Short mmCIF file of C-alpha atoms in Angstrom, two decimals:
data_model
loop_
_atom_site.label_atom_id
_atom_site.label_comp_id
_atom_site.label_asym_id
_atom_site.label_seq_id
_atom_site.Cartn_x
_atom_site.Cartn_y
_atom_site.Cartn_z
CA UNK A 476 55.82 70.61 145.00
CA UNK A 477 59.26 72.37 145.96
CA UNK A 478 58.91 73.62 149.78
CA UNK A 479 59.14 77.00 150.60
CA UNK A 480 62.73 77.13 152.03
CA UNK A 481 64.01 75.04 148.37
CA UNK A 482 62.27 77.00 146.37
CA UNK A 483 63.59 80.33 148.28
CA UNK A 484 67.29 78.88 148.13
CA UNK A 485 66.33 78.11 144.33
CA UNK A 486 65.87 82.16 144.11
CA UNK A 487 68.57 83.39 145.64
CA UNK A 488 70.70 80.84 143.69
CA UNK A 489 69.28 81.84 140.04
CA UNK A 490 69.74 85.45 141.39
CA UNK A 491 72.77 84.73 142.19
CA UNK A 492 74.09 83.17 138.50
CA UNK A 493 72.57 85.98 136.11
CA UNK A 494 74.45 88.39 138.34
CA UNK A 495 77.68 86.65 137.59
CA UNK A 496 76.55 86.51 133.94
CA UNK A 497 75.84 89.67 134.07
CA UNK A 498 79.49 91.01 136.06
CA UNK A 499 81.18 88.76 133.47
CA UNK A 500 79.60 90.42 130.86
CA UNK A 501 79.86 93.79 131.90
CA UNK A 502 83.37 93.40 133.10
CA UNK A 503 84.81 92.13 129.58
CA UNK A 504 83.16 94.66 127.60
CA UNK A 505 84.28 97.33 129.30
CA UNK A 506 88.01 95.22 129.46
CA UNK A 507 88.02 95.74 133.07
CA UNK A 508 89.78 92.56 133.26
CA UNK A 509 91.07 89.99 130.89
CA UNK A 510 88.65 86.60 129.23
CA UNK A 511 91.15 85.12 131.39
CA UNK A 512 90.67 86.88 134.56
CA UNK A 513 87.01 87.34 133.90
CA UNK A 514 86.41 83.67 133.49
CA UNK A 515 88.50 82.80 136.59
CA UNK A 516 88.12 85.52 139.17
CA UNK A 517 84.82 86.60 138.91
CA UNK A 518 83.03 82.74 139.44
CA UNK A 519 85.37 82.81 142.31
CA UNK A 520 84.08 85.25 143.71
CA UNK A 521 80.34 84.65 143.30
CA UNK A 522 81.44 80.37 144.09
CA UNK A 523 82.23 82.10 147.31
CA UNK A 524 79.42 83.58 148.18
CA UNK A 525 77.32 80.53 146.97
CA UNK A 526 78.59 78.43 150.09
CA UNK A 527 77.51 80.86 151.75
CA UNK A 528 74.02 80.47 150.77
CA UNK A 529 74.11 76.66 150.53
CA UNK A 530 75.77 76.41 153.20
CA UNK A 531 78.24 74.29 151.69
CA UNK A 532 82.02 74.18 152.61
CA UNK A 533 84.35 76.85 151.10
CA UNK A 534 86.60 73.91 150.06
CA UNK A 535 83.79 72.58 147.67
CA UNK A 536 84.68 75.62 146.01
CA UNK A 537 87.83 74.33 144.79
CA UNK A 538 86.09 71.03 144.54
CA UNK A 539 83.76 72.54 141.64
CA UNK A 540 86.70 74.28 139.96
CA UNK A 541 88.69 71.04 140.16
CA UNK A 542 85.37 69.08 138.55
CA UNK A 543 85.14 72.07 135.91
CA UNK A 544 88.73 72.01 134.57
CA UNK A 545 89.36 68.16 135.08
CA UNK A 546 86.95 65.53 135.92
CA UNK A 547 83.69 64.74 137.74
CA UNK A 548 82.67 61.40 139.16
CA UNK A 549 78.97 60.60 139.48
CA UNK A 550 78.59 58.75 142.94
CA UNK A 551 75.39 56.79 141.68
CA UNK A 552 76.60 55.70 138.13
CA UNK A 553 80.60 55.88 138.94
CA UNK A 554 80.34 57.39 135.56
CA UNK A 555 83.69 60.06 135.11
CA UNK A 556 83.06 63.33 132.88
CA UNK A 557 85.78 64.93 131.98
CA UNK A 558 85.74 69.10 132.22
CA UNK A 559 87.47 71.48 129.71
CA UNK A 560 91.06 69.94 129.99
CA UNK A 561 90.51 67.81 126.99
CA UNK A 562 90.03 70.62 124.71
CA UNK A 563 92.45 72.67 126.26
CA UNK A 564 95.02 70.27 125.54
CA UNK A 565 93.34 69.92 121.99
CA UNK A 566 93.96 74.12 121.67
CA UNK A 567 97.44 74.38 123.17
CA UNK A 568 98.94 71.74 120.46
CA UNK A 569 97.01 72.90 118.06
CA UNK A 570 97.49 76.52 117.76
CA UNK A 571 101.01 75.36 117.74
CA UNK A 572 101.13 72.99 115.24
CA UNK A 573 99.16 75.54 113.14
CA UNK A 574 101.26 78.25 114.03
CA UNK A 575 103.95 76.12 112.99
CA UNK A 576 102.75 75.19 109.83
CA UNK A 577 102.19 79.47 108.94
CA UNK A 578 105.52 79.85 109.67
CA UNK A 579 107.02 77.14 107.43
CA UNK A 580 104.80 78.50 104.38
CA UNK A 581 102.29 75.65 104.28
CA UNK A 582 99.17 77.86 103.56
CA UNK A 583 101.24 80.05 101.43
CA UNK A 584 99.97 78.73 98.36
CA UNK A 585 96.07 78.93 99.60
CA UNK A 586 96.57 82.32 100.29
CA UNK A 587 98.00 83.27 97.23
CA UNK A 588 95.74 81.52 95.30
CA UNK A 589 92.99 83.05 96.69
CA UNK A 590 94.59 86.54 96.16
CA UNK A 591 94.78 85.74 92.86
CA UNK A 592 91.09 84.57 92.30
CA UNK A 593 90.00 87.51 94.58
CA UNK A 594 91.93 90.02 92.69
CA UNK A 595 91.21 92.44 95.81
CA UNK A 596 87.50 91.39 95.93
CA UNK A 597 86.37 91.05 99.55
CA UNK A 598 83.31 89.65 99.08
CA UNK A 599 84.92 86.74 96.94
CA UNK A 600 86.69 85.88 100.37
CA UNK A 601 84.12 86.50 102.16
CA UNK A 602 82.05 83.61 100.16
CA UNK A 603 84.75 81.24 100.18
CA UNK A 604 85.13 81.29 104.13
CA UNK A 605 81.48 80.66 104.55
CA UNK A 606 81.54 77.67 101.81
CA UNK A 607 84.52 76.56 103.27
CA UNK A 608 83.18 76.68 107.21
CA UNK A 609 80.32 74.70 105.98
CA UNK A 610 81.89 71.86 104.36
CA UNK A 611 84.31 71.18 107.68
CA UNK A 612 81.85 71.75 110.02
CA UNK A 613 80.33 68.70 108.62
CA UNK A 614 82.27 66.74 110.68
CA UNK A 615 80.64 67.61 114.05
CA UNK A 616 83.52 69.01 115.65
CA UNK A 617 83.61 72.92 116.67
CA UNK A 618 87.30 73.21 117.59
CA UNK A 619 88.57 71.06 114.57
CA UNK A 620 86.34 73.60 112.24
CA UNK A 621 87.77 76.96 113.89
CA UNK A 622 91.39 75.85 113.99
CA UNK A 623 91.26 75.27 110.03
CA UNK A 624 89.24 77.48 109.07
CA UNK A 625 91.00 80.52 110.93
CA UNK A 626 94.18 79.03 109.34
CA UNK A 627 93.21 78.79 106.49
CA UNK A 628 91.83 82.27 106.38
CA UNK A 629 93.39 84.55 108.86
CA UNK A 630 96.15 85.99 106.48
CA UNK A 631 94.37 86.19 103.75
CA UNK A 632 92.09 88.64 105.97
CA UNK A 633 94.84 90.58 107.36
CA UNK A 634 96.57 90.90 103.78
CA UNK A 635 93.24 92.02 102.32
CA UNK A 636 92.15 94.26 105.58
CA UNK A 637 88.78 92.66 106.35
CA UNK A 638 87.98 93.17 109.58
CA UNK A 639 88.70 90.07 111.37
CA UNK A 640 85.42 90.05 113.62
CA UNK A 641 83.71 89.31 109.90
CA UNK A 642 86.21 86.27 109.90
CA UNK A 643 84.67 84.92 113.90
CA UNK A 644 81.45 85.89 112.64
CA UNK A 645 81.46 83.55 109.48
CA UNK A 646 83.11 80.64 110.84
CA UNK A 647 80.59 80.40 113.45
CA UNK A 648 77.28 80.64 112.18
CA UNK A 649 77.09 77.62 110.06
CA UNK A 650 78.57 75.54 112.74
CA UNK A 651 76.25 76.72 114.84
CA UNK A 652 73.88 75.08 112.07
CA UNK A 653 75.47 72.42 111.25
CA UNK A 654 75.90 70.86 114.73
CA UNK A 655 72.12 69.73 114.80
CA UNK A 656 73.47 66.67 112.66
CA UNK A 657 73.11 63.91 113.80
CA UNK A 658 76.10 63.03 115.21
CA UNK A 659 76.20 66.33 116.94
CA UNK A 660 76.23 67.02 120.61
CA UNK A 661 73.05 68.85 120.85
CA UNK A 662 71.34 66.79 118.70
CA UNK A 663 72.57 63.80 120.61
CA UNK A 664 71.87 65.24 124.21
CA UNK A 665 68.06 66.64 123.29
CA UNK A 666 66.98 62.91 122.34
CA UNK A 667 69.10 61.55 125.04
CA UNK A 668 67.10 63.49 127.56
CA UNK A 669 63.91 63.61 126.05
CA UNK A 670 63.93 60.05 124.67
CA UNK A 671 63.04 60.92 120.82
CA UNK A 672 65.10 58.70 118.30
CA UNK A 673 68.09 61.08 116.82
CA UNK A 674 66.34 60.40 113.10
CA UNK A 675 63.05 61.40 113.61
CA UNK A 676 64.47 64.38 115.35
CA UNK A 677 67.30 65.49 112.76
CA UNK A 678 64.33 64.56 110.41
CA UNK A 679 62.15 67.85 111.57
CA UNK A 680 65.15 69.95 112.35
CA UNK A 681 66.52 69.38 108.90
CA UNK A 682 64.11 71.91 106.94
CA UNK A 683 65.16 74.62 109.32
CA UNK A 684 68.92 74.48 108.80
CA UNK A 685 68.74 74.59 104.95
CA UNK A 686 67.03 77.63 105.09
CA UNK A 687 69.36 78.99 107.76
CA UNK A 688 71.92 78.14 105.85
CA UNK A 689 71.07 79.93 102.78
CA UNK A 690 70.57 83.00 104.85
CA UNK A 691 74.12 82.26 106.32
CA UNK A 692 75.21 82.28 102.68
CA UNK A 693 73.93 85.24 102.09
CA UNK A 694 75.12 86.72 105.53
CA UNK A 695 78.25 86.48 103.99
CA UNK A 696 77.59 88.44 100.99
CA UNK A 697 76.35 90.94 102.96
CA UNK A 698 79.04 91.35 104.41
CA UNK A 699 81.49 90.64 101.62
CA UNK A 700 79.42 93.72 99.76
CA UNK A 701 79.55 95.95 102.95
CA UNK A 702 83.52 95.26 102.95
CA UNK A 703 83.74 96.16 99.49
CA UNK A 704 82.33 99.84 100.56
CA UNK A 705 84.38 100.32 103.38
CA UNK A 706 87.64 99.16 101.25
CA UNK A 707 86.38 101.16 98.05
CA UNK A 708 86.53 97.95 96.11
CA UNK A 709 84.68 98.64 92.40
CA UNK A 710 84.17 95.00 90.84
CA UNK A 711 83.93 96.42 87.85
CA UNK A 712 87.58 98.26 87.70
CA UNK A 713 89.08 94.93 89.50
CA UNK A 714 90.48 94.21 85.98
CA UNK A 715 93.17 97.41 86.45
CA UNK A 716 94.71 95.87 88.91
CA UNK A 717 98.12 95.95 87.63
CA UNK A 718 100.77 93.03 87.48
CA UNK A 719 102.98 95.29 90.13
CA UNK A 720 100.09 95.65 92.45
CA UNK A 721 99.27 91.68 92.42
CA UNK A 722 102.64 91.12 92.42
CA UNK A 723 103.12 93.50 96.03
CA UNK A 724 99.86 91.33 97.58
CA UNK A 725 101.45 88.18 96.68
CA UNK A 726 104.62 89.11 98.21
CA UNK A 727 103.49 90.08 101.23
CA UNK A 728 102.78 86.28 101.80
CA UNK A 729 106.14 84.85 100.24
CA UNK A 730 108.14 87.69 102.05
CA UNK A 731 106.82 87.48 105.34
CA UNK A 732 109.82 85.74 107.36
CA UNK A 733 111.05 83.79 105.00
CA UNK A 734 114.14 82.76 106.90
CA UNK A 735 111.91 80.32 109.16
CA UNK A 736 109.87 78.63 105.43
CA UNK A 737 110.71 75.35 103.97
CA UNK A 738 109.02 74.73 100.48
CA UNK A 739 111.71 71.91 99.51
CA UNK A 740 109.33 70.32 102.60
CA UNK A 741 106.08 71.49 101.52
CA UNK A 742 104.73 67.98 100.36
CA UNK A 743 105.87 66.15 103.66
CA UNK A 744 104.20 69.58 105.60
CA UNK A 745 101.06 68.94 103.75
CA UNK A 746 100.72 64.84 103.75
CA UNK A 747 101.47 65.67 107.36
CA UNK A 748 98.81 67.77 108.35
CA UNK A 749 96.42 66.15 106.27
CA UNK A 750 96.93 62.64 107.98
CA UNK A 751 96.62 64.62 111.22
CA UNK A 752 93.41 65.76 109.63
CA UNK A 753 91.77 62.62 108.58
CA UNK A 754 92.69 61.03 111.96
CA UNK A 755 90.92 63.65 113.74
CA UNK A 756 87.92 63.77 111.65
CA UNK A 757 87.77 59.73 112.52
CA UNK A 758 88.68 60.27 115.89
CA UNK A 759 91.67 57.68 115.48
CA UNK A 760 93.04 59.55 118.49
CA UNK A 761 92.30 62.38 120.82
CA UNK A 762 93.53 65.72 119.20
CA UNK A 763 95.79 66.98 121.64
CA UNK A 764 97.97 63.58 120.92
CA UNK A 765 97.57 64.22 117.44
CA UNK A 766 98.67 67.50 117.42
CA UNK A 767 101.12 67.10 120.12
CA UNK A 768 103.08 64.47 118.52
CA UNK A 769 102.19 66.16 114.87
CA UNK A 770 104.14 69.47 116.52
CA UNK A 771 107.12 67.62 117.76
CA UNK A 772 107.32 65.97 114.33
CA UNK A 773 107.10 69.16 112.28
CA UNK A 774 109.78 70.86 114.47
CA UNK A 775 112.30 68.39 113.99
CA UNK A 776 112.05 67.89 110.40
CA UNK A 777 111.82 71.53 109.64
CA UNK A 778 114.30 72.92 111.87
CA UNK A 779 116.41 70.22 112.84
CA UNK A 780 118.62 72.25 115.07
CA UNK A 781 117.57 71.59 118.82
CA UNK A 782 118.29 75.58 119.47
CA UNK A 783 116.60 76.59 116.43
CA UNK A 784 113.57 74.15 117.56
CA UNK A 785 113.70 75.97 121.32
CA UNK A 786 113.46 79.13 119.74
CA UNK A 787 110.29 78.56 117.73
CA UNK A 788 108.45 77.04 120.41
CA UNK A 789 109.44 80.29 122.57
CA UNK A 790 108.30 82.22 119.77
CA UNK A 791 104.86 80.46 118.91
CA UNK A 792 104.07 79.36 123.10
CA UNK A 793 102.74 83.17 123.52
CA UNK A 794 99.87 82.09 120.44
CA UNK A 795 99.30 78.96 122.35
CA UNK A 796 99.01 79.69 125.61
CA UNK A 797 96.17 82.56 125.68
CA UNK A 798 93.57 80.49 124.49
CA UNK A 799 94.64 77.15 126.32
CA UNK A 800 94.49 79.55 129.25
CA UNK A 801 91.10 80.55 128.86
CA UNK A 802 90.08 77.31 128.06
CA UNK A 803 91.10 76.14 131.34
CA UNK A 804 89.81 79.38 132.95
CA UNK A 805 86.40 78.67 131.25
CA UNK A 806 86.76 75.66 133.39
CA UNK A 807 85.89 77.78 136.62
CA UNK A 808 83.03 79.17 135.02
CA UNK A 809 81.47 76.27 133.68
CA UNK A 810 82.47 74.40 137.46
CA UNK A 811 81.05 77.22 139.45
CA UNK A 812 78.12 77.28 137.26
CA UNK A 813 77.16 73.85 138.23
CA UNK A 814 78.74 72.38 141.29
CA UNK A 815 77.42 75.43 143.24
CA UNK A 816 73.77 74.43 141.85
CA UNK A 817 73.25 77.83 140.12
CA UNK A 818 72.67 76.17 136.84
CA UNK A 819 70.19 73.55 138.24
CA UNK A 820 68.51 77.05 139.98
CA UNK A 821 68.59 78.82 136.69
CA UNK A 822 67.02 75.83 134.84
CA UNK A 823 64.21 75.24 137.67
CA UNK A 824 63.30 78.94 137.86
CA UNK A 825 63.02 78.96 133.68
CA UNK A 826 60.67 76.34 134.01
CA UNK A 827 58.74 77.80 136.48
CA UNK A 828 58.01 81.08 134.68
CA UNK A 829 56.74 79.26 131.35
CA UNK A 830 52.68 80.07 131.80
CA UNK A 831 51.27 76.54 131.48
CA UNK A 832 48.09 78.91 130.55
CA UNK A 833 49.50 79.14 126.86
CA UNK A 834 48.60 75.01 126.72
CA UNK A 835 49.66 74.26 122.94
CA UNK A 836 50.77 77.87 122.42
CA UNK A 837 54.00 76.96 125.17
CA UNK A 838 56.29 75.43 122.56
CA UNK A 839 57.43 78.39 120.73
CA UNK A 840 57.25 80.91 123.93
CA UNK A 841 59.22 78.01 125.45
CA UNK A 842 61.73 78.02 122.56
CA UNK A 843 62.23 81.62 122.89
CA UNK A 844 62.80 81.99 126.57
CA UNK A 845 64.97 79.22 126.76
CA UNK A 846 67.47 80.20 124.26
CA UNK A 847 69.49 82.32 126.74
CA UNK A 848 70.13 79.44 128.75
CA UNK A 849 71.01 77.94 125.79
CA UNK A 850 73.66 80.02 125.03
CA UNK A 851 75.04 80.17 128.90
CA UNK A 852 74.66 77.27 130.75
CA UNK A 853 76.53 74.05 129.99
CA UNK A 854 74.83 71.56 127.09
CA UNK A 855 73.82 69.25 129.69
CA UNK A 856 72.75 71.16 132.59
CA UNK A 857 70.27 73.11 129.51
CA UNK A 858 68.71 69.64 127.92
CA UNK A 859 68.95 67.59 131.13
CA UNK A 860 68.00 70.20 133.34
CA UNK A 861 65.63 72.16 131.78
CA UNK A 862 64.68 70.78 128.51
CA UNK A 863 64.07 67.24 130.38
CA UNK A 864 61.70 68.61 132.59
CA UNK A 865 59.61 71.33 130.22
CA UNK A 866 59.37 67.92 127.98
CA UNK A 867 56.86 66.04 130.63
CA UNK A 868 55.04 69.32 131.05
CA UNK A 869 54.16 70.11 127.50
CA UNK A 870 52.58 66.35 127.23
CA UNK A 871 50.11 67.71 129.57
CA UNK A 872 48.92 70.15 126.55
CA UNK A 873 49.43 67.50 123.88
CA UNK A 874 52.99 68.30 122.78
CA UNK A 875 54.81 65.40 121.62
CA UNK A 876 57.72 65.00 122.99
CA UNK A 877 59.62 65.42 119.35
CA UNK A 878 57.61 68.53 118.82
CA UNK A 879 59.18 69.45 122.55
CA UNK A 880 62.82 68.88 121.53
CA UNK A 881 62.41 70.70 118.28
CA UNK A 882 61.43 73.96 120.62
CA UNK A 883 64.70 73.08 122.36
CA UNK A 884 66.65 73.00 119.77
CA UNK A 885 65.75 76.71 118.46
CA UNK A 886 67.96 78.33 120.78
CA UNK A 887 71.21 76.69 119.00
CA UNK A 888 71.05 79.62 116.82
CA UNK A 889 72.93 81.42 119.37
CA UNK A 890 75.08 79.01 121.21
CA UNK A 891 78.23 79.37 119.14
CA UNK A 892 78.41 82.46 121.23
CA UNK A 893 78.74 80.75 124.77
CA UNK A 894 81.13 81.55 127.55
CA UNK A 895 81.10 77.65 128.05
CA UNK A 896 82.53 76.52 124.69
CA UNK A 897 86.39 76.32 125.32
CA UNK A 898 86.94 77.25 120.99
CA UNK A 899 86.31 80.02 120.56
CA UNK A 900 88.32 81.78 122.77
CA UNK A 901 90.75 80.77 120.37
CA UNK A 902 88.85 82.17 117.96
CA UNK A 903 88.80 85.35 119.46
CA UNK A 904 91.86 85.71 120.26
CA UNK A 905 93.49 84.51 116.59
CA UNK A 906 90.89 87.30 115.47
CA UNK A 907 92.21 90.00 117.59
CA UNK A 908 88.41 90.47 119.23
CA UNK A 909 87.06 91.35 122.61
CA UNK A 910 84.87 88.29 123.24
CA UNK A 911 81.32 90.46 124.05
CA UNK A 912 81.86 92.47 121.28
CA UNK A 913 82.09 89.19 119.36
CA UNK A 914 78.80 88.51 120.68
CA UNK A 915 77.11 91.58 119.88
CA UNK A 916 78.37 91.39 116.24
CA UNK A 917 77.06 87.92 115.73
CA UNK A 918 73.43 88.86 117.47
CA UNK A 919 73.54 92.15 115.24
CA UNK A 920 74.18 89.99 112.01
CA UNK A 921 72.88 86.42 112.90
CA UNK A 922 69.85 86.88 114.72
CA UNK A 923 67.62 86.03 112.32
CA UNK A 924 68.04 82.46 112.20
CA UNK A 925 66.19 82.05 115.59
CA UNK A 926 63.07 83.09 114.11
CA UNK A 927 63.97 81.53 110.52
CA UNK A 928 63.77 78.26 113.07
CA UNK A 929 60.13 79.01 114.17
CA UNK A 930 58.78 79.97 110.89
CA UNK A 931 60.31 76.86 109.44
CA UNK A 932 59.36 74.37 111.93
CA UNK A 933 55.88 76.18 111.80
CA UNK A 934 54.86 75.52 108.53
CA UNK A 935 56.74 72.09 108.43
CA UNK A 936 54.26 71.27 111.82
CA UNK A 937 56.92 70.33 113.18
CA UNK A 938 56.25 72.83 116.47
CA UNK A 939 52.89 73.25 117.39
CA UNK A 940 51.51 76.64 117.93
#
């Protein structure tokens, strides 16, 4: 039983975090202030007033902030985990080696080739990028699949006028999926903390991500068909396209500074990246080290000229900067979120309000509920804070523990739109998108999967109702 002054302090505190969700929130969408400045200033602000109410020191402030950005030590274990700085070095190098690698005409012939294939037809793009996102994402990793994808992609959308929101919106949702496998982090953590083997579990999850991804297939088209509309595209007339109007697409690519590309050095660009590639996907090295020395590489082979090499960095450090920044900056949120004890209030209090009167019928409520903490809190502080705990009370009602962390697990279908994953604000910000309005635009189009997830796992028995 939590005493009556905890479980008061446990209030105030989970009071106290939805309101800076909310401010955060509120404040982007209306671009009162910047992701950066969001993500830094307003945790701040409501850190502040949490020592306050815990009564802890306004230096632990900083302390959190420091923990969020860099590194925590646990003083039982001695166990160190590292905050967002490792994929914020990860982002910096790589927007610039990819950045890089646009400018010296690398994905030229990609682009063109997909022109060609296209022949104007949005929703052929629109299917490749999904097909595309869904083969990468394979590989676990969330900022290795946005950084190719988007390059991969991004001027083929601004050549063809998609919107580029359709572009975030694609990439994301089958990663979203696809990082239930089983070397995924929220597969990993939900076994972790609710001690289910990662087989069995991937085992009942797997019958729910097909289907989602089918309907994340057929997002696509959607949306390829609804771009066809807006761009009065007519399949049927694609044929007319004359040889001068290909011909003006194609050189919008080849034509676009073409005093910075290098095709006598396409094949050492391309064995380049794609040993960069294939050392990241086997973790050989930590990214930022790959791309880092990758960058330094590229530059001096293609440019040769230190002053030429000064003035591309100068030109490509604004790309690379914004979203390391908010990286970092989502650092302070994350930090806040935690060392202040708001997300161990947040996680309590959701636990609290789940009836145990629904006995068997708690899974799916459970699954439902929890899925905006899910998408707001930090991985951890969500399975080993909430999911953990919610675990030992649905035994009481005869859920197995598996049957438990499948009902945690449903809320992934809306993580890939978190404030805590350091990614996609590079994603956002290659896409030219105000990150809430990325959110809403995902929810609007992607929101069925969540329920796709409890039908599935329904009839599969895999969560009881």
């Amino acid at each position: 039983m939590i005493s009556y002054f905890l479980w008061e302090l446990v209030c105030m505190l989970t009071i106290l975090a939805l309101l800076m969700i909310i401010v955060f929130i509120v404040l982007l969408s209306k671009n009162k202030l910047s992701v950066f400045g969001a993500l830094t200033i307003v945790p701040f602000v409501f850190g502040a007033i949490a020592t306050f109410v815990t009564g802890a020191s306004f230096l632990d402030l900083f302390e959190w902030i420091k923990e969020g950005i860099l590194f925590s030590v646990d003083e039982e274990t001695g166990k160190v985990s590292t905050g967002v700085i490792s994929p914020a070095i990860v982002i910096l190098f790589a927007v610039l080696y990819f950045g890089l690698m646009l400018n010296v005409g690398l994905f030229d012939p990609l682009c063109e080739f997909f022109i060609k294939k296209a022949k104007g037809d949005p929703l052929k793009v629109t299917m490749a990028t999904v097909l595309t996102a869904t083969v990468v994402t394979m590989n676990g990793d969330t900022t290795t699949t946005i950084i190719i994808c988007v390059a991969a992609f991004l001027q083929l959308y601004k050549q063809m006028n998609i919107k580029l929101i359709y572009l975030a919106i694609i990439i994301v949702t089958p990663i979203g999926i696809f990082n239930q496998l089983p070397w995924g982090g929220p597969t990993i953590a939900a076994s972790t903390a609710m001690g289910v083997s990662i087989s069995e579990l991937f085992a009942d999850l797997l019958p729910g991500m097909i289907v989602a991804e089918v309907f994340a297939i057929f997002m696509a088209y959607f949306i390829g068909i609804k771009e066809r509309k807006r761009l009065n595209f007519d399949p049927k007339t694609a044929k007319d396209i004359s040889p001068e109007q290909m011909e003006s697409m194609l050189n919008a690519i080849r034509l676009k500074d073409p005093e910075l590309k290098r095709p006598k050095l396409y094949a050492f660009n391309l064995i380049l990246t794609l040993a960069i590639l294939v050392m990241l996907v086997m973790d050989v090295a930590h990214g930022g080290v790959l791309f880092g020395i990758g960058a330094a590489i590229a530059l001096t082979v293609n440019y040769k000229s230190a002053s030429l090499i000064n003035e591309r960095i100068d030109d490509l450090a604004a790309d690379a900067l914004a979203p390391a920044l908010a990286t970092l900056a989502a650092g302070v949120f994350s930090g806040v979120l935690t060392g202040s004890g708001m997300s161990t209030a947040l996680a309590t209090s959701i636990t609290a309000i789940i009836p145990e009167s629904l006995g068997t019928n708690m899974a799916p409520i459970y699954a439902l509920i929890a899925a905006p903490a899910i998408t707001f809190l930090p991985q951890d502080a969500f399975y080993f804070g909430i999911a953990g705990v919610m675990s030992d009370v649905m035994g009481q009602y005869g859920i197995s523990a598996s049957e438990a962390a499948v009902a945690s697990m449903v809320g992934q279908a809306f993580r890939l739109i978190s404030p805590v994953i350091p990614a996609l604000y590079m994603l956002v910000d290659s896409t030219e998108t105000n990150f809430v309005n990325f959110q809403i635009k995902y929810v609007i189009y992607a929101w069925p999967i969540i329920f796709i997830y409890l039908a599935v796992y329904t009839l599969t028995g895999a969560l009881p109702i």
